Short mmCIF file of C-alpha atoms and ligand atoms in Angstrom, two decimals:
data_model
loop_
_atom_site.label_atom_id
_atom_site.label_comp_id
_atom_site.label_asym_id
_atom_site.label_seq_id
_atom_site.Cartn_x
_atom_site.Cartn_y
_atom_site.Cartn_z
CA MET A 1 -66.27 -137.31 79.52
CA CYS A 2 -65.31 -140.91 79.80
CA GLU A 3 -64.09 -143.44 77.32
CA ILE A 4 -64.82 -147.11 77.76
CA ASN A 5 -62.52 -149.76 76.32
CA SER A 6 -63.75 -153.32 76.27
CA HIS A 7 -63.10 -156.69 74.79
CA GLY A 8 -64.44 -157.11 71.30
CA GLY A 9 -67.48 -159.20 70.48
CA ASN A 10 -71.07 -158.08 70.20
CA VAL A 11 -72.33 -159.49 73.47
CA VAL A 12 -69.91 -157.60 75.72
CA VAL A 13 -70.33 -154.34 73.83
CA LYS A 14 -74.09 -154.67 73.86
CA LYS A 15 -74.12 -155.36 77.61
CA ILE A 16 -71.98 -152.29 78.30
CA LEU A 17 -74.25 -150.18 76.14
CA GLU A 18 -77.34 -151.48 77.93
CA LEU A 19 -75.78 -150.67 81.29
CA CYS A 20 -74.88 -147.16 80.21
CA LEU A 21 -78.37 -146.53 78.87
CA LYS A 22 -79.95 -147.93 82.02
CA ASN A 23 -77.91 -145.50 84.07
CA GLY A 24 -79.05 -142.46 82.22
CA ALA A 25 -76.87 -142.21 79.12
CA THR A 26 -78.61 -141.35 75.84
CA LEU A 27 -77.64 -142.50 72.38
CA ALA A 28 -76.17 -139.97 70.00
CA GLU A 29 -78.60 -138.89 67.30
CA PRO A 30 -77.65 -138.09 63.72
CA GLY A 31 -75.47 -135.00 63.71
CA GLU A 32 -75.33 -135.00 67.53
CA PHE A 33 -71.68 -133.96 67.77
CA THR A 34 -71.96 -131.15 65.28
CA LYS A 35 -75.22 -130.02 66.89
CA ARG A 36 -73.58 -129.86 70.31
CA ALA A 37 -70.67 -127.89 68.91
CA PHE A 38 -73.27 -125.46 67.54
CA LEU A 39 -75.41 -125.29 70.68
CA ASN A 40 -72.30 -124.73 72.81
CA GLY A 41 -71.28 -121.87 70.54
CA ARG A 42 -68.09 -123.47 69.28
CA ILE A 43 -69.22 -123.15 65.67
CA ASP A 44 -72.12 -121.24 64.11
CA LEU A 45 -74.94 -122.71 62.07
CA LEU A 46 -73.20 -121.94 58.77
CA GLN A 47 -70.20 -123.92 59.83
CA ALA A 48 -72.34 -126.77 61.11
CA GLU A 49 -74.16 -126.97 57.80
CA SER A 50 -70.89 -127.03 55.92
CA VAL A 51 -69.96 -130.27 57.70
CA ILE A 52 -72.67 -132.04 55.67
CA ASP A 53 -71.50 -130.32 52.51
CA VAL A 54 -67.96 -131.54 53.02
CA ILE A 55 -69.16 -135.09 53.74
CA ASN A 56 -71.45 -135.17 50.71
CA ALA A 57 -69.08 -133.41 48.32
CA LYS A 58 -68.97 -135.05 44.92
CA SER A 59 -66.19 -132.94 43.49
CA GLU A 60 -63.05 -131.27 44.70
CA LYS A 61 -64.52 -127.81 44.06
CA GLU A 62 -67.55 -128.67 46.17
CA ALA A 63 -65.40 -129.96 49.01
CA LYS A 64 -63.29 -126.84 48.80
CA THR A 65 -66.26 -124.49 49.14
CA GLY A 66 -67.54 -126.59 52.06
CA ILE A 67 -64.20 -126.42 53.83
CA LYS A 68 -64.00 -122.66 53.32
CA GLN A 69 -67.41 -122.33 54.90
CA LEU A 70 -66.38 -124.62 57.72
CA GLU A 71 -63.40 -122.38 58.33
CA GLY A 72 -65.85 -119.53 58.82
CA PHE A 73 -65.29 -117.36 55.76
CA LEU A 74 -68.97 -116.92 54.97
CA SER A 75 -69.81 -116.30 58.63
CA GLN A 76 -67.13 -113.64 58.73
CA LYS A 77 -68.58 -111.94 55.68
CA ILE A 78 -72.10 -111.97 57.11
CA ASN A 79 -70.83 -110.64 60.44
CA GLU A 80 -68.97 -107.83 58.68
CA ILE A 81 -72.18 -106.78 56.97
CA LYS A 82 -74.05 -106.98 60.26
CA LYS A 83 -71.47 -104.82 62.00
CA GLU A 84 -71.77 -102.21 59.28
CA ILE A 85 -75.52 -102.04 59.94
CA MET A 86 -75.17 -102.12 63.72
CA ASP A 87 -72.75 -99.19 63.76
CA VAL A 88 -75.42 -96.98 62.22
CA MET A 89 -78.29 -98.70 64.04
CA VAL A 90 -76.84 -97.92 67.46
CA ASN A 91 -76.94 -94.20 66.71
CA ILE A 92 -80.47 -94.48 65.38
CA GLU A 93 -81.63 -96.23 68.54
CA VAL A 94 -80.07 -93.55 70.74
CA THR A 95 -81.68 -90.81 68.70
CA ILE A 96 -85.08 -92.51 68.92
CA ASP A 97 -84.93 -93.49 72.59
CA TYR A 98 -83.24 -90.43 74.03
CA PRO A 99 -84.17 -87.47 71.88
CA GLU A 100 -83.35 -85.18 74.79
CA TYR A 101 -79.67 -86.17 74.69
CA ASP A 102 -77.38 -84.31 72.48
CA THR A 103 -76.28 -87.26 70.36
CA PRO A 104 -75.06 -86.71 66.86
CA ASP A 105 -78.02 -87.25 64.57
CA VAL A 106 -77.66 -90.02 62.05
CA THR A 107 -77.59 -88.15 58.81
CA LYS A 108 -79.62 -89.31 55.87
CA LYS A 109 -76.43 -89.57 53.90
CA GLU A 110 -74.85 -91.87 56.46
CA LEU A 111 -77.91 -94.08 56.43
CA SER A 112 -78.26 -94.26 52.68
CA ASP A 113 -74.54 -94.87 52.20
CA MET A 114 -74.74 -97.77 54.62
CA LEU A 115 -77.82 -99.24 52.88
CA ASP A 116 -76.17 -98.91 49.46
CA SER A 117 -73.03 -100.61 50.63
CA VAL A 118 -74.93 -103.42 52.38
CA GLU A 119 -77.13 -103.95 49.33
CA GLU A 120 -74.12 -104.22 47.05
CA LYS A 121 -72.43 -106.79 49.27
CA LEU A 122 -75.59 -108.86 49.67
CA GLU A 123 -76.28 -108.81 45.94
CA LYS A 124 -72.79 -110.07 45.26
CA LEU A 125 -73.39 -112.95 47.64
CA GLU A 126 -76.80 -113.65 46.10
CA LYS A 127 -75.29 -113.75 42.64
CA SER A 128 -72.58 -116.18 43.75
CA PHE A 129 -75.35 -118.75 44.18
CA ASP A 130 -75.44 -119.23 40.39
CA ASN A 131 -71.92 -120.56 40.62
CA GLY A 132 -72.60 -122.24 43.94
CA LYS A 133 -75.44 -124.19 42.40
CA ILE A 134 -73.18 -125.37 39.59
CA ILE A 135 -70.48 -126.40 42.04
CA LYS A 136 -72.95 -128.28 44.19
CA GLU A 137 -75.33 -129.75 41.65
CA GLY A 138 -73.37 -129.69 38.43
CA ILE A 139 -74.50 -128.31 35.10
CA LYS A 140 -77.66 -130.21 34.21
CA THR A 141 -76.79 -131.52 30.79
CA VAL A 142 -78.79 -133.49 28.26
CA ILE A 143 -77.11 -135.18 25.30
CA ILE A 144 -79.62 -135.32 22.51
CA GLY A 145 -79.49 -136.64 18.97
CA ARG A 146 -81.19 -139.05 16.63
CA PRO A 147 -80.28 -142.74 16.75
CA ASN A 148 -76.75 -143.41 15.46
CA ALA A 149 -75.67 -139.79 15.67
CA GLY A 150 -73.09 -140.88 18.23
CA LYS A 151 -74.55 -140.12 21.67
CA SER A 152 -73.22 -143.25 23.35
CA SER A 153 -69.84 -142.86 21.71
CA LEU A 154 -69.54 -139.27 22.93
CA LEU A 155 -70.71 -140.22 26.39
CA ASN A 156 -68.18 -143.00 26.59
CA ALA A 157 -65.45 -140.65 25.43
CA ILE A 158 -66.41 -138.27 28.25
CA LEU A 159 -66.73 -140.93 30.92
CA LYS A 160 -63.48 -142.61 29.97
CA GLU A 161 -61.50 -139.46 30.68
CA ASP A 162 -58.90 -140.18 33.32
CA ARG A 163 -60.21 -137.57 35.64
CA ALA A 164 -63.88 -138.33 35.30
CA ILE A 165 -65.45 -139.17 38.63
CA VAL A 166 -68.88 -140.63 38.19
CA THR A 167 -71.63 -140.90 40.77
CA GLN A 168 -74.90 -142.36 39.62
CA TYR A 169 -78.23 -141.71 41.27
CA GLU A 170 -81.95 -141.62 40.58
CA GLY A 171 -83.08 -138.54 38.76
CA THR A 172 -85.51 -136.02 40.10
CA THR A 173 -87.86 -136.67 37.24
CA ARG A 174 -89.54 -140.04 37.19
CA ASP A 175 -87.73 -142.69 35.17
CA THR A 176 -84.54 -140.74 34.70
CA ILE A 177 -81.07 -141.51 35.89
CA GLU A 178 -78.66 -138.72 36.63
CA GLU A 179 -74.95 -139.07 36.56
CA PHE A 180 -72.62 -136.62 38.24
CA VAL A 181 -69.34 -136.34 36.42
CA THR A 182 -66.44 -134.06 37.11
CA VAL A 183 -64.41 -133.92 33.98
CA ASN A 184 -61.49 -131.51 33.54
CA GLY A 185 -62.77 -129.73 36.65
CA ILE A 186 -66.21 -129.22 35.11
CA PRO A 187 -69.06 -130.58 37.22
CA LEU A 188 -71.68 -132.05 34.89
CA LYS A 189 -74.92 -133.65 35.86
CA LEU A 190 -75.80 -135.81 32.89
CA ILE A 191 -79.45 -136.66 32.67
CA ASP A 192 -80.76 -139.99 31.50
CA THR A 193 -77.47 -141.37 30.31
CA ALA A 194 -78.29 -144.84 31.54
CA GLY A 195 -80.85 -145.07 28.78
CA ILE A 196 -78.18 -144.16 26.29
CA ARG A 197 -75.56 -146.54 27.54
CA ASP A 198 -77.37 -149.65 28.60
CA ALA A 199 -80.51 -150.04 26.64
CA LYS A 200 -80.23 -148.75 23.12
CA ASP A 201 -83.83 -149.58 22.36
CA GLU A 202 -84.92 -147.52 25.33
CA VAL A 203 -83.44 -144.39 23.83
CA GLU A 204 -85.23 -144.87 20.60
CA LYS A 205 -88.37 -145.30 22.63
CA ILE A 206 -87.80 -142.10 24.63
CA GLY A 207 -89.60 -140.16 21.95
CA ILE A 208 -90.23 -136.53 21.52
CA GLU A 209 -92.44 -136.02 24.60
CA LYS A 210 -89.84 -137.29 27.02
CA SER A 211 -87.12 -135.36 25.23
CA LYS A 212 -89.15 -132.19 25.61
CA GLU A 213 -89.36 -132.77 29.33
CA LEU A 214 -85.62 -133.36 29.63
CA VAL A 215 -84.75 -130.37 27.49
CA LYS A 216 -86.94 -128.12 29.60
CA GLU A 217 -85.09 -129.14 32.74
CA ALA A 218 -81.58 -128.84 31.38
CA ASP A 219 -79.06 -126.03 31.89
CA LEU A 220 -77.14 -127.19 28.84
CA ILE A 221 -77.99 -129.18 25.73
CA ILE A 222 -75.35 -131.05 23.82
CA ALA A 223 -77.01 -131.75 20.49
CA ILE A 224 -75.17 -134.23 18.34
CA PHE A 225 -75.51 -134.62 14.58
CA ASP A 226 -73.95 -137.01 12.11
CA SER A 227 -71.99 -134.74 9.76
CA SER A 228 -71.46 -137.52 7.23
CA GLU A 229 -75.14 -137.35 6.35
CA ASP A 230 -77.53 -134.55 5.46
CA LEU A 231 -79.80 -133.33 8.23
CA THR A 232 -82.84 -135.58 8.49
CA LYS A 233 -86.40 -134.75 9.47
CA GLU A 234 -85.62 -136.03 12.93
CA ASP A 235 -82.58 -133.73 13.18
CA LEU A 236 -84.77 -130.78 12.28
CA GLU A 237 -87.28 -131.74 14.93
CA ILE A 238 -84.50 -131.83 17.50
CA LEU A 239 -83.23 -128.42 16.36
CA ASP A 240 -86.71 -127.04 16.78
CA LEU A 241 -86.97 -128.50 20.27
CA ILE A 242 -83.77 -126.89 21.54
CA LYS A 243 -83.90 -123.54 19.80
CA ASN A 244 -84.29 -121.46 22.96
CA LYS A 245 -81.81 -123.33 25.16
CA LYS A 246 -78.15 -122.95 25.91
CA THR A 247 -76.87 -125.39 23.32
CA ILE A 248 -73.60 -126.74 22.02
CA ILE A 249 -74.00 -128.34 18.62
CA ILE A 250 -71.69 -131.24 17.94
CA LEU A 251 -70.92 -132.32 14.40
CA ASN A 252 -69.80 -135.87 14.91
CA LYS A 253 -67.97 -138.28 12.58
CA SER A 254 -65.51 -135.70 11.33
CA ASP A 255 -63.35 -138.61 10.19
CA LEU A 256 -65.85 -139.48 7.43
CA LYS A 257 -66.65 -137.65 4.21
CA GLN A 258 -68.57 -134.53 5.28
CA LYS A 259 -72.06 -133.58 4.15
CA ILE A 260 -72.76 -130.72 6.60
CA ASP A 261 -70.47 -128.19 8.25
CA GLU A 262 -70.45 -125.31 10.79
CA LYS A 263 -71.88 -122.90 8.22
CA ASN A 264 -75.12 -124.82 7.81
CA GLU A 265 -77.80 -122.22 8.41
CA LYS A 266 -80.24 -124.60 10.02
CA LEU A 267 -77.61 -125.19 12.68
CA THR A 268 -76.30 -121.64 13.08
CA LYS A 269 -79.86 -120.42 13.56
CA VAL A 270 -80.02 -122.45 16.78
CA SER A 271 -76.52 -121.97 18.15
CA SER A 272 -73.27 -120.39 17.07
CA ASP A 273 -71.37 -122.80 19.26
CA ILE A 274 -70.68 -125.60 16.81
CA ILE A 275 -67.88 -128.08 17.35
CA LYS A 276 -66.56 -130.75 15.03
CA ILE A 277 -65.51 -133.98 16.65
CA SER A 278 -64.95 -137.62 16.01
CA ALA A 279 -66.32 -139.50 18.98
CA LEU A 280 -64.84 -142.67 17.54
CA ASN A 281 -61.28 -141.31 17.36
CA LYS A 282 -61.82 -139.09 20.40
CA THR A 283 -60.73 -135.96 18.60
CA GLY A 284 -62.21 -132.56 19.40
CA ILE A 285 -63.58 -133.59 22.80
CA GLU A 286 -61.36 -130.99 24.56
CA LYS A 287 -63.06 -128.27 22.56
CA ILE A 288 -66.37 -129.23 24.17
CA TYR A 289 -64.91 -128.74 27.65
CA ASP A 290 -63.45 -125.36 26.66
CA LYS A 291 -66.81 -124.28 25.33
CA ILE A 292 -68.66 -125.32 28.50
CA THR A 293 -66.08 -123.48 30.61
CA GLU A 294 -66.67 -120.39 28.50
CA LEU A 295 -70.48 -120.63 28.46
CA PHE A 296 -70.76 -120.97 32.23
CA ASN A 297 -67.92 -118.60 33.13
CA LEU A 298 -66.28 -121.40 35.07
CA ASN A 299 -62.92 -119.68 34.93
CA GLU A 300 -64.38 -116.80 36.85
CA ILE A 301 -65.12 -118.92 39.87
CA ASN A 302 -62.13 -118.22 42.02
CA LEU A 303 -62.57 -120.48 44.99
CA ASP A 304 -59.52 -119.16 46.78
CA GLN A 305 -60.79 -115.62 46.90
CA ASP A 306 -64.50 -115.49 46.40
CA ILE A 307 -67.12 -116.56 48.85
CA VAL A 308 -69.66 -118.75 47.13
CA ILE A 309 -73.15 -119.50 48.44
CA THR A 310 -74.09 -123.11 47.78
CA ASN A 311 -77.00 -123.55 50.15
CA LEU A 312 -80.56 -122.62 49.13
CA ARG A 313 -81.50 -121.72 52.72
CA HIS A 314 -78.75 -119.11 52.81
CA LYS A 315 -79.62 -117.83 49.37
CA ASN A 316 -83.27 -117.34 50.31
CA LEU A 317 -82.39 -115.48 53.49
CA ILE A 318 -79.98 -113.24 51.60
CA SER A 319 -82.69 -112.48 49.03
CA LYS A 320 -85.03 -111.67 51.90
CA ALA A 321 -82.46 -109.36 53.47
CA ILE A 322 -82.06 -107.57 50.13
CA GLU A 323 -85.83 -107.04 50.05
CA SER A 324 -85.63 -105.46 53.50
CA VAL A 325 -82.81 -103.18 52.35
CA LYS A 326 -84.96 -102.08 49.43
CA LYS A 327 -87.92 -101.41 51.72
CA ALA A 328 -85.73 -99.39 54.11
CA LYS A 329 -84.51 -97.34 51.15
CA GLU A 330 -88.07 -96.76 49.96
CA THR A 331 -89.19 -95.55 53.39
CA MET A 332 -86.24 -93.20 53.42
CA GLU A 333 -87.18 -91.79 50.06
CA GLN A 334 -90.71 -91.23 51.34
CA ASP A 335 -89.28 -89.22 54.23
CA MET A 336 -90.73 -91.55 56.83
CA PRO A 337 -89.68 -91.09 60.46
CA LEU A 338 -86.54 -92.77 61.67
CA ASP A 339 -88.32 -95.37 63.80
CA ILE A 340 -90.14 -96.75 60.75
CA ILE A 341 -86.92 -97.07 58.78
CA ALA A 342 -85.41 -98.74 61.84
CA ILE A 343 -88.01 -101.52 61.62
CA PHE A 344 -86.79 -102.55 58.17
CA ILE A 345 -83.18 -102.28 59.18
CA LYS A 346 -83.91 -104.63 62.08
CA ASP A 347 -85.45 -107.02 59.55
CA ILE A 348 -82.16 -107.09 57.64
CA LEU A 349 -80.32 -107.93 60.85
CA GLU A 350 -82.83 -110.65 61.62
CA ASP A 351 -82.44 -112.31 58.21
CA LEU A 352 -78.68 -112.26 58.55
CA GLY A 353 -78.93 -113.60 62.11
CA ASN A 354 -81.00 -116.48 60.78
CA ILE A 355 -78.21 -117.46 58.42
CA THR A 356 -75.56 -117.73 61.09
CA GLY A 357 -78.05 -119.29 63.49
CA GLU A 358 -78.00 -116.62 66.14
CA ILE A 359 -81.75 -116.24 66.21
CA VAL A 360 -82.83 -119.40 64.51
CA THR A 361 -85.82 -121.45 65.70
CA GLU A 362 -85.60 -124.94 67.10
CA ASP A 363 -87.56 -126.38 64.16
CA ILE A 364 -84.99 -125.15 61.71
CA ILE A 365 -82.14 -126.46 63.83
CA ASN A 366 -83.80 -129.87 64.03
CA GLU A 367 -84.42 -129.95 60.31
CA ILE A 368 -80.83 -129.07 59.51
CA PHE A 369 -79.35 -131.68 61.81
CA SER A 370 -81.75 -134.39 60.70
CA LYS A 371 -79.83 -134.45 57.42
CA PHE A 372 -76.71 -135.63 59.20
CA CYS A 373 -75.67 -139.22 59.61
CA LEU A 374 -74.86 -140.95 62.87
CA GLY A 375 -71.46 -140.37 64.37
CA LYS A 376 -70.99 -136.89 62.93
P1 GDP B 401 -76.23 -143.28 19.33
O1 GDP B 401 -77.27 -144.15 18.77
O2 GDP B 401 -76.51 -141.85 19.08
O3 GDP B 401 -75.91 -143.56 20.77
O4 GDP B 401 -74.91 -143.58 18.46
P2 GDP B 401 -73.66 -144.50 18.79
O5 GDP B 401 -72.71 -143.80 19.68
O6 GDP B 401 -74.10 -145.84 19.22
O7 GDP B 401 -73.00 -144.55 17.36
C1 GDP B 401 -73.67 -145.12 16.23
C2 GDP B 401 -72.66 -145.68 15.27
O8 GDP B 401 -71.82 -144.63 14.76
C3 GDP B 401 -71.73 -146.70 15.91
O9 GDP B 401 -71.50 -147.72 14.98
C4 GDP B 401 -70.48 -145.90 16.17
O10 GDP B 401 -69.32 -146.71 16.15
C5 GDP B 401 -70.46 -144.95 15.01
N1 GDP B 401 -69.76 -143.71 15.35
C6 GDP B 401 -69.93 -142.94 16.44
N2 GDP B 401 -69.11 -141.88 16.40
C7 GDP B 401 -68.39 -141.98 15.25
C8 GDP B 401 -67.35 -141.19 14.64
O11 GDP B 401 -66.91 -140.16 15.14
N3 GDP B 401 -66.87 -141.63 13.45
C9 GDP B 401 -67.31 -142.76 12.84
N4 GDP B 401 -66.76 -143.10 11.68
N5 GDP B 401 -68.27 -143.53 13.39
C10 GDP B 401 -68.81 -143.15 14.58
#
């Protein structure tokens, strides 16, 4: 290792670089340093991947899960599961390879206990991806309502919260803008809010077709109605559109004389989560956050204790490993010979090895590190 200090200025630096390259040095590629740490065995693939997660984190929760993974908590969990399998597998191998030796036979009970325990642990990890996805991507939320119901006012009330951190980027669907907001610790991905905020006419032009598309994509609908007026035909159309979705109904303009309330059957038919607010006076907004927290069990995500899967690659491999566990169990139930069951058990080990990168292919490694930026 050598470190070169030089005078500043582009020419000198460029000359030094040229000389180094001419004498056999190569330029670092994106993710080069993390990749080397991985290839030299200093960190495993899970930890390497978490470096990107930490860099790209949009919320504190996301950064926290990334850091936990970087510290090796998920790797440790996977290795624990692997060890549990290996302990039984070793005995199976001996029994298969050296039947003449007097080794203690692996009992069916031992094997099925191990498979049950492994399955339970893997399923817990798989399930944590629901939360992991929310932490990483936010709750995909669409604010819907007829013109003048108060969409922009509500949005502004949300975005003006002290703790709201907003990152804006192009949506996955054509022509939409997504906004990532962490408000009161809740990660929300608001879809198409630019249309609401900047170009009022645009919203009115969005029309029912586009709304349908947005509603279909959303994890959460915030449907806003003007409670100082009776429900209009347009309101009813909106209610029809969202009837099968996770919806919070907002009755806005609670400061005015009220025409509709929480007991309105047309509303209660669609959702029992109805909240009265005044977007203008910013009253009742907290109740929306409480409701979202409740609907998505956000209080149950305990980042200090639980291990949360946030990466789709890991989730898919865990699902695959669960499939292999199920197949191994089936073969056991069918009284198949030990060496057949062993094949499926080896599959489980292989899937888990792929997660930590022990037996991962070069293609996958290259793909993972191509997502890095230079200098990392
Ligand atoms: P949008 O068309 O759904 O985005 O509705 P806006 O947020 O632009 O609101 C339409 C009108 O209703 C504006 O004049 C707002 O000032 C007004 N408005 C919004 N929320 C309230 C509220 O809670 N109380 C009252 N009195 N007026 C409101």
